[in-house]
Coordinates of C-alpha atoms in Angstrom, one line a residue:
M1 CA -19.3 92.4 118.9
R2 CA -19.7 89.7 116.6
F3 CA -20.5 92.0 113.9
L4 CA -17.0 94.1 114.5
V5 CA -15.2 91.5 114.0
L6 CA -16.3 89.9 110.9
C7 CA -15.2 94.0 109.9
L8 CA -12.1 93.9 111.8
L9 CA -11.5 90.8 109.8
F10 CA -12.1 91.7 106.6
S11 CA -10.3 94.6 106.5
W12 CA -7.0 92.7 107.7
C13 CA -7.4 90.2 105.1
A14 CA -8.5 92.8 102.5
M15 CA -5.1 94.3 103.4
A16 CA -3.0 90.9 103.3
H17 CA -4.3 90.4 99.5
A18 CA -3.7 94.9 98.6
V19 CA -0.1 94.7 98.1
T20 CA 0.6 94.8 94.3
T21 CA 4.7 94.9 93.3
T22 CA 6.1 97.7 91.0
C23 CA 9.8 98.4 92.1
P24 CA 12.4 96.6 89.5
G25 CA 13.0 93.2 90.8
A26 CA 10.2 92.7 93.9
V27 CA 7.6 89.7 93.6
A28 CA 4.5 89.6 94.6
G29 CA 4.6 86.7 97.4
Q30 CA 8.2 86.4 98.5
P31 CA 9.1 89.5 100.7
Q32 CA 12.5 90.6 101.7
V33 CA 14.0 91.7 104.8
Y34 CA 13.8 95.7 105.0
W35 CA 15.4 97.6 107.9
G36 CA 13.9 100.8 109.9
D37 CA 13.1 103.1 112.6
L38 CA 9.4 104.4 113.5
H39 CA 10.3 106.5 116.6
V40 CA 13.1 109.1 116.1
H41 CA 12.2 112.8 117.0
T42 CA 13.9 116.0 115.8
G43 CA 14.1 120.0 116.5
Y44 CA 10.6 119.4 115.8
S45 CA 10.0 118.1 119.1
L46 CA 10.3 119.9 122.0
D47 CA 12.3 118.2 124.5
A48 CA 14.7 117.3 121.9
W49 CA 15.0 121.6 120.8
G50 CA 15.7 122.1 124.5
Y51 CA 19.1 119.7 124.7
G52 CA 20.3 121.6 121.3
T53 CA 18.8 119.3 118.7
A54 CA 18.3 121.9 115.4
G55 CA 17.5 119.5 112.0
N56 CA 14.6 119.1 111.2
P57 CA 12.1 115.7 109.8
A58 CA 14.0 116.3 106.2
Q59 CA 17.7 116.3 108.2
A60 CA 16.8 113.2 109.4
Y61 CA 15.6 111.5 106.3
A62 CA 19.0 112.4 105.2
F63 CA 20.8 111.0 107.4
A64 CA 18.8 107.7 107.3
R65 CA 19.5 107.0 104.1
G66 CA 23.4 107.9 104.6
G67 CA 24.1 111.4 105.0
V68 CA 25.5 113.3 107.5
A69 CA 24.4 114.8 111.0
R70 CA 25.7 117.6 113.2
M71 CA 25.6 116.3 116.7
A72 CA 24.3 119.5 119.3
D73 CA 27.9 119.2 120.4
G74 CA 28.6 119.5 117.3
R75 CA 30.7 116.3 116.0
E76 CA 29.5 115.0 112.9
V77 CA 27.8 111.5 112.5
R78 CA 27.2 109.6 109.8
L79 CA 25.5 105.6 109.6
Q80 CA 27.3 102.7 108.2
R81 CA 24.4 101.0 106.7
P82 CA 21.8 103.9 106.3
L83 CA 18.3 102.5 106.9
D84 CA 15.6 101.2 104.2
F85 CA 13.1 102.9 105.9
M86 CA 11.8 105.4 108.6
A87 CA 9.1 107.3 110.0
V88 CA 10.0 110.7 112.0
T89 CA 7.2 111.2 115.0
D90 CA 7.8 114.0 116.6
H91 CA 5.6 115.1 119.5
A92 CA 2.2 116.5 118.8
E93 CA 1.5 118.2 121.8
W94 CA 4.0 120.7 121.2
F95 CA 3.8 121.4 117.0
N96 CA 2.3 124.4 118.0
L97 CA 4.6 126.2 120.6
M98 CA 7.5 125.1 118.4
H99 CA 6.4 126.8 114.7
L100 CA 5.0 130.0 117.4
C101 CA 8.7 130.0 119.2
T102 CA 11.2 128.7 117.1
D103 CA 10.2 129.5 113.3
P104 CA 12.0 132.3 112.4
Q105 CA 8.8 134.6 111.6
G106 CA 7.2 132.9 115.4
S107 CA 6.5 135.2 118.6
E108 CA 8.3 137.2 120.2
H109 CA 6.5 136.1 122.7
P110 CA 8.2 136.0 126.9
Y111 CA 7.2 133.0 127.1
C112 CA 9.5 132.0 124.6
D113 CA 13.0 133.1 125.8
M114 CA 14.0 130.5 127.7
L115 CA 13.0 127.8 125.2
T116 CA 15.7 129.3 122.9
E117 CA 17.7 130.8 125.1
K118 CA 18.8 127.8 127.2
S119 CA 18.3 125.3 124.2
T120 CA 21.7 122.8 124.6
P121 CA 22.4 120.0 126.2
T122 CA 24.4 121.6 129.4
T123 CA 21.1 124.0 129.9
G124 CA 17.9 121.8 128.6
G125 CA 17.2 120.3 131.7
E126 CA 15.8 124.1 132.6
V127 CA 13.8 123.9 128.9
F128 CA 12.4 120.4 130.6
A129 CA 11.4 121.3 134.1
N130 CA 10.0 124.0 132.8
Y131 CA 7.8 123.6 129.6
V132 CA 8.0 119.6 128.9
I133 CA 6.8 118.5 132.8
P134 CA 4.5 120.8 133.1
T135 CA 2.5 120.5 129.9
I136 CA 2.0 116.7 129.7
T137 CA 2.3 114.9 132.7
R138 CA -1.0 116.5 134.2
A139 CA -3.7 113.8 134.8
T140 CA -6.1 117.0 133.2
P141 CA -3.5 118.5 131.3
E142 CA -4.2 122.6 130.2
P143 CA -2.8 124.1 127.1
T144 CA 0.4 126.2 127.9
P145 CA 0.5 129.6 128.8
L146 CA 1.4 131.2 125.6
C147 CA -2.0 129.1 124.1
H148 CA -3.9 130.1 126.8
E149 CA -3.2 133.6 125.2
Q150 CA -3.4 133.1 121.5
A151 CA -5.6 130.2 120.9
D152 CA -6.3 130.9 117.9
N153 CA -2.5 131.5 116.6
C154 CA -1.3 128.1 118.6
R155 CA -4.3 125.9 116.7
Q156 CA -3.0 127.6 113.2
A157 CA 0.6 127.3 114.9
H158 CA -0.2 123.4 114.8
L159 CA -1.8 122.6 111.9
S160 CA 1.2 124.3 109.9
Q161 CA 3.5 122.9 111.8
W162 CA 1.5 119.6 111.0
Q163 CA 1.8 120.2 107.4
R164 CA 5.7 120.3 107.4
V165 CA 6.3 117.5 108.7
Q166 CA 3.9 116.5 106.2
E167 CA 5.8 117.9 102.9
Q168 CA 9.1 117.0 104.4
A169 CA 7.9 112.8 104.4
N170 CA 7.1 112.8 100.8
Q171 CA 9.8 115.0 99.3
A172 CA 12.2 112.5 101.2
D173 CA 9.7 109.9 100.3
V174 CA 11.2 107.7 97.3
P175 CA 9.4 104.2 96.4
C176 CA 11.6 101.3 95.7
A177 CA 14.9 102.8 97.7
F178 CA 13.5 104.9 100.9
T179 CA 10.3 104.7 102.1
A180 CA 9.0 108.0 104.6
L181 CA 6.4 107.3 106.9
I182 CA 4.0 109.9 108.1
G183 CA 3.9 110.0 111.5
Y184 CA 4.4 111.3 115.2
E185 CA 3.9 111.1 119.1
W186 CA 0.7 111.0 121.4
S187 CA 2.6 111.3 124.6
A188 CA 0.3 110.9 127.1
T189 CA 2.2 111.1 130.7
P190 CA -0.9 111.3 133.1
D191 CA 1.0 111.4 136.3
F192 CA 5.0 110.4 134.9
S193 CA 4.0 107.1 133.9
H194 CA 4.5 107.2 130.0
N195 CA 1.2 105.6 128.2
H196 CA 2.9 106.8 124.4
R197 CA 1.8 106.5 120.9
N198 CA 3.6 106.6 117.7
V199 CA 0.8 106.7 115.2
I200 CA 2.2 105.8 111.6
F201 CA 0.0 106.5 108.6
A202 CA -0.8 104.2 105.4
S203 CA 0.3 107.2 102.6
D204 CA 0.5 110.6 102.1
Q205 CA -3.6 110.5 103.1
V206 CA -4.0 111.7 107.0
M207 CA -5.9 113.2 109.4
A208 CA -5.6 116.9 109.3
D209 CA -5.6 117.7 113.2
P210 CA -3.4 114.9 114.7
A211 CA -4.9 114.2 117.6
D212 CA -2.4 115.3 120.1
Y213 CA -2.5 114.4 124.7
M214 CA -3.4 117.6 125.6
R215 CA -6.6 117.5 124.3
F216 CA -7.5 113.9 123.1
P217 CA -6.3 113.0 127.0
T218 CA -6.7 109.1 126.6
P219 CA -6.2 106.1 124.1
R220 CA -10.0 106.1 123.1
E221 CA -9.6 109.2 122.1
L222 CA -7.2 108.9 119.9
W223 CA -9.0 105.6 118.6
Q224 CA -12.2 107.6 118.4
E225 CA -10.0 110.6 116.4
L226 CA -8.4 108.3 114.4
E227 CA -12.1 107.0 113.3
R228 CA -14.0 109.9 112.9
Q229 CA -10.4 112.0 110.6
C230 CA -8.8 108.9 108.7
R231 CA -11.0 106.4 107.1
P232 CA -10.4 103.7 104.6
E233 CA -12.9 105.6 102.1
D234 CA -11.5 108.5 101.8
G235 CA -7.8 106.5 101.4
C236 CA -6.4 107.0 105.2
D237 CA -5.3 104.2 107.4
A238 CA -2.9 103.9 110.8
I239 CA -1.0 102.0 113.3
A240 CA -1.1 103.5 116.9
I241 CA 2.6 101.9 118.8
P242 CA 2.3 102.0 121.7
H243 CA 6.0 102.0 123.2
N244 CA 8.1 102.9 126.8
T245 CA 5.9 101.1 128.4
N246 CA 8.6 99.8 131.3
M247 CA 7.3 103.2 132.1
G248 CA 4.2 103.1 131.6
D249 CA 3.4 101.8 135.0
G250 CA 1.2 99.3 133.7
K251 CA -1.6 101.9 132.7
S252 CA -3.8 102.7 129.9
F253 CA -3.9 98.4 129.1
D254 CA -7.6 97.9 130.8
V255 CA -9.1 95.3 128.9
E256 CA -10.6 93.6 131.8
T257 CA -13.2 96.7 132.0
E258 CA -13.3 97.9 128.1
S259 CA -16.7 97.7 126.5
P260 CA -17.1 95.3 123.2
F261 CA -16.5 97.7 121.7
E262 CA -13.3 99.2 122.8
L263 CA -11.4 96.0 122.7
A264 CA -12.6 95.8 119.4
Q265 CA -11.0 99.7 118.1
R266 CA -7.4 98.6 120.3
A267 CA -7.2 95.7 118.3
R268 CA -7.6 97.5 115.1
Y269 CA -5.5 100.2 115.3
E270 CA -2.4 98.3 118.4
R271 CA -1.1 96.4 115.8
L272 CA 2.1 96.2 117.4
I273 CA 4.1 96.8 120.3
E274 CA 8.0 98.5 120.5
I275 CA 9.9 96.2 123.1
H276 CA 13.4 98.0 122.7
Q277 CA 14.0 101.5 122.9
E278 CA 16.9 103.5 124.6
K279 CA 15.1 104.1 128.1
G280 CA 15.3 100.3 128.1
N281 CA 14.0 97.1 127.6
S282 CA 10.1 95.9 127.9
E283 CA 9.8 92.3 127.2
C284 CA 9.1 91.5 130.6
L285 CA 10.1 91.6 134.1
P286 CA 10.1 88.0 136.5
A287 CA 7.5 87.2 139.0
F288 CA 7.5 89.5 142.5
G289 CA 10.4 88.8 145.0
S290 CA 11.8 86.8 142.5
S291 CA 14.8 87.0 139.6
D292 CA 15.7 86.0 136.4
E293 CA 18.3 86.0 134.2
D294 CA 15.2 85.6 131.2
C295 CA 13.5 89.5 131.7
S296 CA 17.3 91.2 133.2
F297 CA 18.2 92.7 129.4
E298 CA 18.9 96.6 129.5
R299 CA 16.4 96.1 131.7
Y300 CA 15.2 100.6 133.4
L301 CA 12.8 100.4 135.9
T302 CA 10.9 103.7 136.7
L303 CA 8.0 104.5 139.2
A304 CA 5.9 108.0 137.9
S305 CA 8.9 108.1 135.6
R306 CA 11.6 108.1 138.6
S307 CA 14.3 105.5 138.4
A308 CA 13.5 102.6 140.9
E309 CA 14.6 99.2 142.4
P310 CA 12.4 95.9 142.3
S311 CA 13.1 97.0 146.6
D312 CA 10.8 99.9 145.7
F313 CA 8.0 98.3 144.9
S314 CA 4.6 96.5 146.4
A315 CA 3.6 93.4 145.3
A316 CA 0.7 95.3 143.7
Q317 CA 2.8 98.4 142.0
W318 CA 5.2 95.2 140.6
Q319 CA 2.2 92.8 139.5
R320 CA 0.7 96.5 137.6
T321 CA 3.6 96.7 136.0
R322 CA 4.7 93.8 134.6
G323 CA 1.5 93.3 132.7
G324 CA 2.3 96.6 130.8
Y325 CA 5.1 94.5 129.4
V326 CA 5.3 92.9 126.5
R327 CA 4.9 89.6 127.8
G328 CA 2.8 90.6 130.5
L329 CA 0.2 92.1 127.5
L330 CA 0.5 89.4 125.1
L331 CA -0.5 86.6 128.4
R332 CA -3.7 89.0 129.6
G333 CA -4.3 89.0 125.1
L334 CA -5.4 85.3 125.3
R335 CA -7.6 85.8 128.6
S336 CA -9.5 88.4 126.6
Y337 CA -10.2 86.7 124.5
A338 CA -11.3 83.8 126.0
A339 CA -13.7 86.3 128.2
T340 CA -14.9 87.5 124.7
G341 CA -16.2 83.5 123.8
N342 CA -13.5 83.7 121.7
Q343 CA -14.2 87.1 119.2
V344 CA -11.4 89.1 119.6
N345 CA -8.3 89.6 121.2
P346 CA -7.1 93.3 121.8
L347 CA -3.6 92.2 122.7
Q348 CA -3.1 90.5 119.6
L349 CA 0.7 92.3 119.1
G350 CA 3.3 92.5 116.9
I351 CA 6.4 93.8 118.4
I352 CA 8.7 95.9 116.9
G353 CA 12.1 97.8 118.3
S354 CA 12.9 101.4 117.1
T355 CA 15.4 104.2 119.3
D356 CA 13.3 107.6 120.2
N357 CA 16.5 109.0 119.2
H358 CA 15.7 112.3 120.2
A359 CA 19.3 113.9 117.9
G360 CA 17.4 113.4 114.2
T361 CA 19.8 110.4 113.9
G362 CA 17.4 107.5 113.3
G363 CA 19.1 104.0 113.0
F364 CA 22.4 105.3 114.7
V365 CA 22.5 101.7 117.5
D366 CA 26.0 101.0 117.0
E367 CA 27.5 100.4 120.3
E368 CA 30.8 101.5 119.9
R369 CA 29.9 104.7 118.2
W370 CA 26.9 105.8 119.6
P371 CA 28.0 109.3 121.4
G372 CA 24.7 108.3 124.0
T373 CA 21.9 109.5 124.3
V374 CA 21.2 113.3 123.6
F375 CA 20.3 114.3 127.4
G376 CA 23.7 113.6 128.0
L377 CA 25.5 114.5 125.1
G378 CA 29.1 115.7 125.2
D379 CA 29.7 115.1 128.6
F380 CA 31.1 111.7 130.4
E381 CA 30.0 112.0 133.8
Q382 CA 26.5 113.2 132.0
A383 CA 26.5 110.3 130.4
M384 CA 27.3 108.1 132.7
T385 CA 24.2 109.2 135.1
R386 CA 21.9 107.4 132.2
V387 CA 24.3 104.7 131.8
D388 CA 21.2 102.3 131.8
W389 CA 19.7 103.9 128.6
N390 CA 21.0 102.5 125.8
P391 CA 21.5 103.3 121.8
G392 CA 17.7 102.1 120.9
G393 CA 16.3 99.0 118.4
L394 CA 15.7 99.2 115.4
V395 CA 12.4 97.1 113.2
A396 CA 12.4 94.4 110.8
V397 CA 9.8 93.8 108.7
W398 CA 9.4 91.4 105.8
A399 CA 8.0 93.6 102.5
E400 CA 7.7 92.4 98.6
E401 CA 9.1 96.0 98.2
N402 CA 10.8 98.9 99.8
T403 CA 6.9 101.1 99.1
R404 CA 4.5 102.8 101.6
A405 CA 2.0 99.8 100.5
S406 CA 4.0 97.4 101.2
I407 CA 6.0 97.8 104.1
F408 CA 2.9 99.5 106.6
A409 CA 1.1 96.2 104.9
A410 CA 3.7 94.1 106.6
L411 CA 3.4 96.2 109.5
K412 CA -0.2 95.7 109.8
R413 CA -0.3 91.7 109.3
R414 CA 2.6 91.8 112.2
E415 CA 5.4 90.4 109.6
V416 CA 8.0 92.5 111.4
Y417 CA 10.2 91.2 113.9
A418 CA 12.7 93.8 116.3
S419 CA 16.3 94.0 116.9
S420 CA 18.4 95.5 119.7
G421 CA 21.1 97.2 117.1
P422 CA 22.2 94.5 114.5
R423 CA 20.4 93.3 111.8
M424 CA 20.4 89.2 112.2
R425 CA 17.8 88.4 109.7
V426 CA 15.4 86.0 111.2
R427 CA 12.2 84.2 110.2
L428 CA 9.3 82.2 112.5
Q429 CA 7.0 79.9 111.2
A430 CA 3.9 77.9 112.4
A431 CA 1.9 74.9 110.8
T432 CA 0.5 71.8 111.8
T433 CA 2.4 69.7 110.1
P434 CA 5.6 68.3 110.4
L435 CA 8.0 71.7 109.4
S436 CA 11.9 71.0 107.8
C437 CA 14.8 72.7 107.1
D438 CA 14.2 72.0 103.6
S439 CA 10.0 73.5 102.8
A440 CA 9.3 76.1 101.0
I441 CA 8.7 80.0 102.2
A442 CA 5.4 79.8 102.4
A443 CA 5.0 76.6 104.0
G444 CA 4.1 78.2 106.9
V445 CA 1.9 80.7 108.6
P446 CA 4.5 83.5 109.5
M447 CA 5.1 85.7 112.3
G448 CA 2.1 87.5 112.9
G449 CA 0.0 85.0 111.5
T450 CA -2.9 83.3 113.6
L451 CA -4.0 79.6 113.2
T452 CA -7.4 78.7 114.2
R453 CA -7.7 75.0 113.8
A454 CA -4.5 72.8 114.6
D455 CA -4.4 69.7 116.7
R456 CA -0.1 70.0 116.5
I457 CA 1.7 73.0 116.7
N458 CA 5.0 72.9 114.4
L459 CA 7.9 75.8 114.3
L460 CA 10.8 76.4 112.7
I461 CA 13.2 79.3 112.7
Q462 CA 15.8 80.1 109.9
V463 CA 18.4 83.0 111.4
E464 CA 21.7 84.5 109.3
A465 CA 23.5 86.1 112.0
D466 CA 24.9 89.5 111.3
Q467 CA 28.5 90.8 112.0
V468 CA 28.6 88.3 115.3
P469 CA 28.2 84.8 115.7
L470 CA 25.0 83.6 116.6
E471 CA 25.0 81.7 120.6
R472 CA 21.3 80.9 121.2
V473 CA 17.5 80.3 119.8
E474 CA 14.9 80.2 122.9
I475 CA 11.2 80.4 122.7
I476 CA 8.2 82.2 124.5
S477 CA 5.4 80.4 125.1
G478 CA 2.5 82.0 126.9
T479 CA -1.3 80.1 126.8
F480 CA -5.1 80.5 128.9
A481 CA -5.9 77.1 130.3
N482 CA -7.9 76.2 132.5
G483 CA -8.4 79.9 133.8
E484 CA -4.8 80.5 134.5
L485 CA -1.6 82.2 132.3
Q486 CA 1.2 79.3 132.5
E487 CA 4.2 81.3 130.6
R488 CA 7.1 79.2 129.5
V489 CA 10.8 79.7 128.3
Q490 CA 12.1 76.7 126.3
T491 CA 16.3 76.9 124.7
V492 CA 15.3 75.1 121.1
W493 CA 18.8 76.0 119.8
Q494 CA 22.4 76.5 121.6
S495 CA 26.5 76.1 120.9
D496 CA 29.3 78.0 122.5
Q497 CA 31.2 78.0 119.1
G498 CA 28.6 80.4 117.3
A499 CA 26.9 79.8 114.5
A500 CA 26.4 82.3 111.4
T501 CA 23.4 80.6 109.9
L502 CA 21.0 78.0 111.5
C503 CA 17.3 76.5 110.8
V504 CA 16.2 74.9 113.6
T505 CA 12.3 72.8 114.1
H506 CA 10.8 72.6 117.5
A507 CA 7.4 71.0 117.9
E508 CA 5.3 71.7 120.6
K509 CA 4.4 68.7 123.3
N510 CA 0.5 68.3 124.9
F511 CA -1.0 70.7 122.8
D512 CA -4.0 71.6 124.5
Q513 CA -6.7 72.7 121.2
S514 CA -8.7 74.4 123.3
A515 CA -6.8 76.7 125.2
P516 CA -5.4 80.2 123.3
A517 CA -2.0 80.2 123.0
F518 CA 0.7 82.2 121.3
W519 CA 4.9 81.9 120.6
Y520 CA 7.9 84.1 120.1
A521 CA 11.5 83.3 119.2
R522 CA 13.8 85.8 120.8
V523 CA 17.8 85.3 119.6
K524 CA 20.6 85.9 121.1
Q525 CA 24.2 86.8 119.6
V526 CA 27.9 85.8 121.8
A527 CA 28.3 88.6 124.1
T528 CA 30.4 92.0 123.6
P529 CA 30.9 95.1 124.9
R530 CA 28.0 97.5 125.7
W531 CA 28.1 101.5 124.7
S532 CA 29.1 102.2 128.3
A533 CA 32.4 99.9 128.2
Y534 CA 33.6 102.1 125.2
H535 CA 33.0 105.3 126.8
C536 CA 34.7 104.5 130.1
R537 CA 37.5 102.6 128.9
R538 CA 37.8 105.4 126.1
A539 CA 37.7 108.0 129.2
G540 CA 40.2 105.7 131.2
R541 CA 37.7 105.6 133.6
C542 CA 36.2 102.2 134.2
D543 CA 37.1 102.7 137.9
A544 CA 35.0 104.7 139.1
F545 CA 32.1 103.6 137.0
P546 CA 32.5 99.8 137.3
Q547 CA 28.4 99.6 136.5
A548 CA 28.8 100.8 132.4
D549 CA 32.0 98.1 131.8
R550 CA 30.2 95.0 130.6
W551 CA 29.9 92.9 127.9
I552 CA 25.9 92.2 126.6
Q553 CA 24.0 89.5 124.4
E554 CA 22.6 91.6 121.5
R555 CA 19.2 89.8 120.7
A556 CA 16.0 89.6 117.9
W557 CA 12.5 89.2 118.8
T558 CA 9.6 88.5 116.1
S559 CA 6.4 88.3 116.3
P560 CA 4.6 85.9 117.4
V561 CA 2.4 83.6 116.1
W562 CA -0.6 82.4 117.9
F563 CA -3.5 79.8 118.3
L564 CA -6.9 81.8 119.0
P565 CA -9.5 78.8 118.8
E566 CA -12.7 79.5 116.7
P567 CA -15.2 81.8 118.7
V568 CA -18.0 79.3 120.9
Q569 CA -21.3 79.1 119.0

């Protein structure tokens, strides 16, 4: 165990000091905020294609840089503020099927007929039911019927589609102007529980054969393939980002029963978690049987992927699901750290947001302009069946420059934060000595960082509003002390009038030097109309859909800072 931990620490330290600046105006050690989306689907994804998305990754990257995209219902859209970086993360499970069935030189097998004939916003449900569900929801997945028949063709198609993904990302990457990261999605959905990961690579050195759920159906097998195919000595590095854990039924985070080797693998690859996307928010759930506004933002509850209410859960189901939300995972990581003798925290997760956009329009998060999810695009009635969905979020990184190396290094060291859409500029620092708003930028450990020795904890939160004033700043903390997990939400700043900029200091009282702990900041804007309110008002039908006509407080979540006492000797 100690050998593994030393290896992990060495690789992290080496990574933290490896970035050199090459862009005009960039200064080593002086990071800037860059905005991106690490969860975007195009017509290469079966579920996106089924509902009429025909664009390829190249077109998605062009949209992210400010180009025009044509949606499946015919409308044209453009980002008002282009992104700085993006990864297209199409589902690897169907690379072969999409290549064989949709390429002009592909197969004319009858199995492809419905896929090509029913791929519209109104008939996409048939494609989803006949192709998506039968393949990725089995606990023991099997190839599609086409790939049962044509195993060799499917293998070659899988590799050919992956080559296309790489080529289009590499062509879109413009160092210092726009970063296109190579990635894909591993889409495990056993028994309809979403246990998905987005795999993001540091450079153009990637896996030769992307591991998919069909052949590698557990996170452990995914990590093993990453270790086998993506070796540092070959210049390859990758992270695997869990997302949509609000629909995961608490599965695939079994740190209480994993071996030391598995814990170390998880800590190596799963360094981030997606807290917000179009299928709901995954920050937290309240205790069973209680209601808590702290955990109510964009909440979308499911059981085995089906929409649910709290009353549908047993106490055991609720607790398991609650433990798979971000705050629950962070708390479980503290307990696991103590259980390993303070050797490794397998759930030391930085926090990001992204869209999970299935229209090839990454970063399109404007509540007023968002046309609705692709699964109900162009039809008001259909859009209202998914009224609990939302435009998704963004990820912000503090990086020295806009290059693959610098952006990935920031992701890996967890100096990142999530937004539900607005581009608030947020910094969180921690130190053992008092911090002031006049402190130098490098005065404390940044978000994503760790303190191992401390007799006190002081926090500094700096925020610049986007287009809407700020209303509140909260500190969420978790500790594992005396054998118990404890969480706390503290408001450290609030204003009814709102503010454009602010700086807040906070000192943790009654700090326990023997207890592992974390702190992250949550920043809220003043309330603004939700996307569904704009839709029902334009249609003049808010009376018929009162649940649509509501306001929300958009927000940002920083990655935590941790206090992890030194290993027990």
